[in-house]
Amino acid sequence: MSAPPLRAEGSARSGYTDRHDKETTGVEEVMAVPDAATNRAHRPTTAAAARDHVRRLLSTQVGPPPSETAVNDILLVTSELVTNALRHGGGVIRFHAVLDARAIRISVTDRSPVLPRITPRDGAAVPGGYGWPLIQRLSTAITITAADGGKTITVVVASR
């Protein structure tokens, strides 16, 4: 039985239907580690490794390639999800990317049950706080579910 989705601040862009989100018509790639002691090479330990994996997956898309803007958006969301998991979530324990004809679905599971939040910007020169708003802005759908003492954040980003 899967855990119910958790609520997070903000919302993704509208226009992506649930029916399409559940439909997988293209290539599926999974990078997962059920046990941290096995298969370490298949879990991205950096945002760069996750971006490289997604870039390779995008190159397998049937039909015309995604636009440069779409690729940049997808890679930025990938970076921010993995960076947030590493910086705030105790590390990436699972990374999953699914590509279909119109979008990519990226899931990152981390070790923290704490939901992402928007950090108010008060004009102070404090680094950070931009990743979650970028993820929200560039994704067409976002779901957060409880997972093994942490959470899984799944986003959908248009590839067309």
PDB file of C-alpha atoms in Angstrom, residues 15 20 22 53 87 119:
ATOM      1  CA  GLY A  15      -2.194  21.805 -17.756  1.00  0.00           C
ATOM      2  CA  HIS A  20      -1.148  11.389 -19.043  1.00  0.00           C
ATOM      3  CA  LYS A  22       0.108   7.714 -15.300  1.00  0.00           C
ATOM      4  CA  HIS A  53      21.949  10.272 -16.539  1.00  0.00           C
ATOM      5  CA  ARG A  87      21.829  19.405   1.274  1.00  0.00           C
ATOM      6  CA  THR A 119      12.480  30.542   2.366  1.00  0.00           C
TER       7      THR A 119
END
